[in-house]
Amino acid sequence: MGELVNLRQRRKQRARADKEQRAAENRILHGRSKAERMRDESDRLQTTAQLDGHRLTGRPERDPK
C-alpha cells in the first residue's frame, strides 16, 4: 500500500514554497545591499553639500507667487 499523505499539509507546504520563491525573486528585483544604500546616501549628501556651497548669499530669495 502507498504512503499516506495529508493533502492539507501538502497544500500548505506548496503554498509556503511558492511564497518563498516569490520573495526570493522580489529580493533580487527590488533589494539593495547595505553598501549600495550607504553609497547612495553618501552621494546624496555630497551633492547637497556641493550645491549649498555654491549658493549665492546676499540676494533675497524670490517669493514664488
Coordinates of C-alpha atoms in Angstrom, one line a residue:
M1 CA 0.0 0.0 0.0
G2 CA 1.2 3.5 -0.7
E3 CA 2.3 6.2 1.7
L4 CA -0.4 8.1 3.5
V5 CA -0.3 11.8 2.6
N6 CA -2.2 14.6 4.4
L7 CA -3.4 16.8 1.5
R8 CA -4.0 19.8 3.7
Q9 CA -0.4 19.8 4.9
R10 CA 1.0 19.2 1.4
R11 CA -1.1 22.2 0.1
K12 CA 0.3 24.4 2.9
Q13 CA 3.9 23.2 2.2
R14 CA 3.5 24.0 -1.5
A15 CA 2.0 27.5 -0.7
R16 CA 4.9 28.2 1.6
A17 CA 7.4 27.2 -1.0
D18 CA 5.7 29.3 -3.7
K19 CA 5.6 32.3 -1.3
E20 CA 9.3 31.9 -0.5
Q21 CA 10.2 31.6 -4.2
R22 CA 8.2 34.9 -5.0
A23 CA 10.0 36.6 -2.1
A24 CA 13.4 35.5 -3.4
E25 CA 12.5 36.9 -6.8
N26 CA 11.4 40.2 -5.3
R27 CA 14.6 40.4 -3.3
I28 CA 16.6 40.1 -6.5
L29 CA 14.5 42.7 -8.3
H30 CA 14.0 45.3 -5.6
G31 CA 16.5 44.6 -2.9
R32 CA 19.7 46.6 -2.5
S33 CA 22.6 45.7 -0.3
K34 CA 23.6 47.9 2.6
A35 CA 26.7 49.0 0.8
E36 CA 24.5 50.3 -2.1
R37 CA 22.2 52.2 0.2
M38 CA 25.1 53.8 2.1
R39 CA 26.8 54.8 -1.2
D40 CA 23.6 56.4 -2.5
E41 CA 23.1 58.3 0.8
S42 CA 26.7 59.4 0.7
D43 CA 26.3 60.7 -2.9
R44 CA 23.1 62.5 -2.0
L45 CA 24.8 64.2 1.0
Q46 CA 27.8 65.1 -1.1
T47 CA 25.7 66.6 -3.8
T48 CA 23.6 68.6 -1.3
A49 CA 26.7 70.0 0.3
Q50 CA 28.2 71.0 -3.0
L51 CA 25.0 72.8 -4.1
D52 CA 24.7 74.5 -0.8
G53 CA 28.4 75.6 -1.0
H54 CA 27.7 77.2 -4.4
R55 CA 24.6 79.0 -3.3
L56 CA 24.9 82.8 -3.7
T57 CA 24.2 84.7 -0.5
G58 CA 23.2 88.3 -0.2
R59 CA 20.5 88.0 -2.8
P60 CA 16.9 87.7 -1.5
E61 CA 15.1 84.5 -2.4
R62 CA 12.3 85.0 -4.9
D63 CA 8.9 84.7 -3.4
P64 CA 7.0 82.1 -5.5
K65 CA 3.6 83.6 -6.0

